[in-house]
Amino acid sequence: MYLENKSNLEIEMSQTSAQGHQGRNSLRSPEAVAGNFGELRLLQGISERRDTQKLQQSAVLPSGQCVIHTEGFVPVRQEDGFRHNFSAVNILRGKSNSANVSERSPLLRFSQDDSITYLTLHDPSFVGGEEPWDSGSLDVERRYRLGSEVTSLSLSRSSSSEKGDPLDLNLSFKFTSNVKCCFRVSKVATIFAIVVLCSLFFSMYPDRDNPWRMLAVSPTESFSMNVTDFRDNALLKLQVTGPFAGGMMDFNDQEYILIQVEQTEPSGQRRRRTQQVIHNWTIPLHAERSDQILLTKTFEMLSSDPIIITIQAFPEDNEVVPLSMTHQSLYVSVETQVAIAGIILAGVYVLIIFEIVHRTLAAMLGSLAALAALAVIGDRPSLVTVVEWIDYETLALLFGMMVLVAIFSETGFFDYCAVKAYQLSRGRVWPMIIILCLIAAILSAFLDNVTTMMLFTPVTIRLCEVLNLDPRHVLIAEVIFTNIGGAATAVGDPPNVIIVSNQDLRREGIDFASFTGYMFLGICLVLFTSFPFLRMLYWNKKLYNKESIEIVELKHEILVWRQTAQRINPASREETAVKCLLMQKVLNLESLLRKMMKTFQRQISQEDKNWEQNIQELQKKHRITDKVLLVKCASVLGVVIFMFFLNSFVPSIHLELGWIAILGALWLLVLADIQDFEIILHRVEWATLLFFAALFVLMEALAQLQLIDYIGEQTALLIKAVPEDQRLAIAIILVMWVSALASSLIDNIPFTATMIPVLINLSQDADVNLPVKPLIFALAMGACLGGNGTLIGASANVVCAGIAEQHGYGFSFVEFFKLGFPMMIMTCMIAMCYLLATHIGLRWNM
């Protein structure tokens, strides 16, 4: 296997040397170059050598049989005397582990650096007298560090670094390195201290092990129990499982369960009178007694005096209703829990916004802090419970679609689509961006947003590479319109699915057709007014790269080769040989890049005048590489998308979206006859999957800390405080903006599920007297459009960022926020005007 890889690499190197620089288009994708060496990651430094032509890179492997140099592999025996001429094989690896060094590799020497990874091979016999290799490793290391200036997008920066005084540069570099080192050490120490503290808190308290009590109640037989071990806790948490319906309550024609929690504090030194508190909790029963639903409610108690819990059922036929119940004592009040949850959420956003750690690690740290907070308040969940919080359907959908797209990319279809989009836009940038955004919005109205972005992101990246555009801005625009288009139908976004699936809302007349008809008209208005605003946001944005396409392609190719080399773990002679060969290729390309940077003159036009000629050249270069595999992929993907539609309209198909994606991936793996399964697994965005798993745990833990319930209750209180003649308009505005801002900060799925019963109960309150339909439509508009506010506001945002990062074009939280948040504000303003005009002005849905 490794001999085959080495020969392929030699062929690739020889082709590049013979043809000059073919650019990034010669590599279909970074994964194609990586081969068996895994997925590629963006590197943080490119090494530079001052005179590449003077040094012939070569080395003898330990106990090896070959010498590595630019022409390939030359057989050699140890007695030939070559290895005595080599000083060392220097491998400068930042953040590496010295465990890779063994007694069988005595020539491998590792030098630690915090941010850059280098592998250099030198033969002193090829070095001229003016620059001997043995002059000191310190000068060599300084020279490689200064060479990282080549990767800067600013030509003046790299030019000034070459003309400056070497002593001043060295002192400036040492000062900057010291500051960065101090910041890194303080950052790691602070985060580690917080992690250790949370771990201690989490380990000091046991899991909640209160047993579930099985009981049966009826109108004639009630259940009563005394809780005497309440102590000085502030809250009583009840969890009840039974055949509940949930939602609004109608005492005239519906069966229900009544739970009464009573506590009496006798008179004493602190109180002159006896004080009593009674909480009533009414739960409607399901007519068919089929579904077992878990409901949780928290009650504030007076003191540590005994508590009496009474449960009674009121069915129509006087039958017995089976229930399960457990109770939990909490140590802190609701306000304190909400404050803790807010601090944890703010800390996670600080880590992500300022890129202190990777967003996946930030979500994991936030989950640990939230679990530790639950343990401190006396509600520590078990490991089984935490695992149940993860939405495996979403993870299965992501994994299955990632596998499908990974195999699909091998056909060259994405390159072909990029050329067709370029031809359709006639070489003009903004018509092309509008076409891509419009198609993404239309598809996301019928498909899942995640699926849409998985299919569109590779095409967009290849198209931007062809036009020498920066893919980041185009991808952000696409994902924004994907979230807008997903709000148009009842199946386009998860909050809409939750709303349409609610039985109580269906009884109020909010079904698939009525919901889609109203939302589609409003989203079309939002969509077409968003294009001019997007053009205004991008008015001063430089969509084109600041350098010529040749320099951009060469830089990207250097990243590809270096990433490929660093993915190799030199555990054997063959792996070490391949890694040496790849790094030799990197050094040669860096020398070429340095020469091109010196002679670079910026010549960029905003419109390609020779687009017809370019299309002919691109069509020759970017064709379908495997038509048989393309037919297989298109067939399987078509069936998967068709099943997505059937799942929304045909209830007899008992397959969720996750199962459909997993089955489609299995079908395609069998049809494509994948032999090297590790290549496919390397292209799966495991960091994105882990981020979603940690985010699910974080959001559920914050919900257990009463954060989402608190937001809903405070929204209801604000609506009740408004005068009656203005209550409906204020309620629509308040619900929509609270939903939008909350959905941009937390997951919109649990928020929507929490707000639906709050709004239903609010509409049934006689003192409020509000119709439920305008409130639900305001909730849907805010929850869907609010996903554009931040990078983690919607699942499609995170998936797009992960795929872009895999291709070397990742965008940060701040970059997305600068474009997404203004678009969210503008779209919510248009949606608010639409809601007020239709419900207040035209009196729709009243």
mmCIF file of C-alpha atoms in Angstrom, residues 237 295-298 334 337-338 341 699-717 738 746 750-758:
data_model
loop_
_atom_site.group_PDB
_atom_site.id
_atom_site.type_symbol
_atom_site.label_atom_id
_atom_site.label_comp_id
_atom_site.label_asym_id
_atom_site.label_seq_id
_atom_site.Cartn_x
_atom_site.Cartn_y
_atom_site.Cartn_z
ATOM 1 C CA LYS A 237 -39.607 18.731 41.744
ATOM 2 C CA LEU A 295 -44.099 15.669 32.637
ATOM 3 C CA THR A 296 -42.083 17.673 35.162
ATOM 4 C CA LYS A 297 -43.088 20.594 37.356
ATOM 5 C CA THR A 298 -41.289 22.455 40.141
ATOM 6 C CA VAL A 334 -35.552 29.150 40.382
ATOM 7 C CA GLN A 337 -30.811 28.315 38.726
ATOM 8 C CA VAL A 338 -31.611 30.717 35.889
ATOM 9 C CA ALA A 341 -27.646 28.804 33.473
ATOM 10 C CA MET A 699 -29.319 22.725 26.062
ATOM 11 C CA GLU A 700 -31.146 19.996 27.971
ATOM 12 C CA ALA A 701 -29.118 20.756 31.094
ATOM 13 C CA LEU A 702 -29.982 24.450 30.744
ATOM 14 C CA ALA A 703 -33.628 23.449 30.398
ATOM 15 C CA GLN A 704 -33.311 21.438 33.628
ATOM 16 C CA LEU A 705 -31.951 24.623 35.216
ATOM 17 C CA GLN A 706 -35.295 26.288 34.387
ATOM 18 C CA LEU A 707 -33.811 28.722 31.825
ATOM 19 C CA ILE A 708 -36.276 28.034 28.999
ATOM 20 C CA ASP A 709 -39.295 27.828 31.314
ATOM 21 C CA TYR A 710 -38.258 31.105 32.903
ATOM 22 C CA ILE A 711 -38.122 32.843 29.505
ATOM 23 C CA GLY A 712 -41.601 31.574 28.650
ATOM 24 C CA GLU A 713 -43.089 32.580 31.986
ATOM 25 C CA GLN A 714 -41.596 36.070 31.860
ATOM 26 C CA THR A 715 -42.913 36.520 28.314
ATOM 27 C CA ALA A 716 -46.404 35.581 29.470
ATOM 28 C CA LEU A 717 -46.205 38.003 32.405
ATOM 29 C CA VAL A 738 -38.144 36.852 22.132
ATOM 30 C CA ILE A 746 -30.043 28.509 22.288
ATOM 31 C CA PRO A 750 -36.522 22.870 22.938
ATOM 32 C CA PHE A 751 -37.516 26.535 23.007
ATOM 33 C CA THR A 752 -40.390 25.924 20.575
ATOM 34 C CA ALA A 753 -41.507 22.835 22.460
ATOM 35 C CA THR A 754 -41.563 24.859 25.703
ATOM 36 C CA MET A 755 -43.308 27.939 24.296
ATOM 37 C CA ILE A 756 -46.201 26.072 22.635
ATOM 38 C CA PRO A 757 -47.953 25.064 25.908
ATOM 39 C CA VAL A 758 -47.173 28.513 27.378
#
